[in-house]
Amino acid sequence: MEAAFANTIVSTYLDGRSAKLWLDRDGRYRGEGPSGDASSGRWKAEGSRLCLTQARPVPVPLSYCTALVDVAVGSIWSTRSIFGEPLVVRLVSGR
């Protein structure tokens, strides 16, 4: 997790769209969706999962959870979006 705090998590969809996520140590996150739309909310580690709960632009009462992976800048892993779409995720240097 430590590497994620100073860097950017980039999720890429199969069609080439991408989204960015920035985690802060205090449990907040900011995101930018594939169309450039901004979001923010809270994150927390729940066992082996990272869970995000959106507060803006529209509060969402459900959390999106994905596997919590130990990563370094340059790491690449696979997961699924909140809608079940396959994603390739990478941790890139900087914010």
Short mmCIF file of C-alpha atoms in Angstrom, two decimals, residues 1-61:
data_model
loop_
_atom_site.label_atom_id
_atom_site.label_comp_id
_atom_site.label_asym_id
_atom_site.label_seq_id
_atom_site.Cartn_x
_atom_site.Cartn_y
_atom_site.Cartn_z
CA MET A 1 0.00 0.00 0.00
CA GLU A 2 2.77 2.44 0.82
CA ALA A 3 3.80 2.85 -2.83
CA ALA A 4 0.25 3.81 -3.80
CA PHE A 5 0.23 6.91 -1.58
CA ALA A 6 2.78 8.85 -3.63
CA ASN A 7 1.82 7.53 -7.05
CA THR A 8 -1.09 6.97 -9.43
CA ILE A 9 -3.14 3.81 -9.95
CA VAL A 10 -4.19 3.60 -13.61
CA SER A 11 -6.92 1.15 -14.65
CA THR A 12 -7.23 0.40 -18.37
CA TYR A 13 -10.30 -1.18 -19.95
CA LEU A 14 -10.08 -3.61 -22.88
CA ASP A 15 -11.25 -0.87 -25.27
CA GLY A 16 -8.35 1.39 -24.22
CA ARG A 17 -10.24 3.75 -21.89
CA SER A 18 -8.44 4.45 -18.64
CA ALA A 19 -9.19 5.81 -15.18
CA LYS A 20 -6.88 7.19 -12.49
CA LEU A 21 -7.03 6.77 -8.73
CA TRP A 22 -5.08 8.52 -5.98
CA LEU A 23 -5.13 7.16 -2.43
CA ASP A 24 -4.27 9.34 0.58
CA ARG A 25 -2.96 7.94 3.86
CA ASP A 26 -5.89 9.48 5.77
CA GLY A 27 -8.41 7.16 4.08
CA ARG A 28 -9.55 9.53 1.33
CA TYR A 29 -9.31 8.97 -2.39
CA ARG A 30 -9.74 10.98 -5.57
CA GLY A 31 -10.44 9.54 -8.96
CA GLU A 32 -10.76 10.52 -12.59
CA GLY A 33 -12.96 8.34 -14.77
CA PRO A 34 -12.43 7.42 -18.41
CA SER A 35 -14.32 10.49 -19.61
CA GLY A 36 -12.45 12.81 -17.23
CA ASP A 37 -15.22 12.93 -14.61
CA ALA A 38 -13.92 13.44 -11.08
CA SER A 39 -14.96 11.45 -8.03
CA SER A 40 -13.86 11.23 -4.43
CA GLY A 41 -14.64 9.34 -1.29
CA ARG A 42 -13.15 7.07 1.34
CA TRP A 43 -11.09 3.91 1.07
CA LYS A 44 -10.25 1.24 3.61
CA ALA A 45 -8.47 -2.07 3.73
CA GLU A 46 -10.80 -4.89 4.74
CA GLY A 47 -8.72 -8.00 5.21
CA SER A 48 -7.23 -8.78 1.81
CA ARG A 49 -9.48 -6.31 -0.02
CA LEU A 50 -9.31 -2.60 -0.82
CA CYS A 51 -12.78 -1.05 -0.63
CA LEU A 52 -13.82 2.33 -2.05
CA THR A 53 -16.97 4.20 -1.08
CA GLN A 54 -17.82 7.16 -3.31
CA ALA A 55 -18.97 10.44 -1.73
CA ARG A 56 -18.81 12.76 -4.77
CA PRO A 57 -20.19 13.63 -7.24
CA VAL A 58 -23.04 11.43 -6.00
CA PRO A 59 -22.84 9.48 -2.72
CA VAL A 60 -23.02 5.74 -3.33
CA PRO A 61 -24.04 3.69 -0.27
#
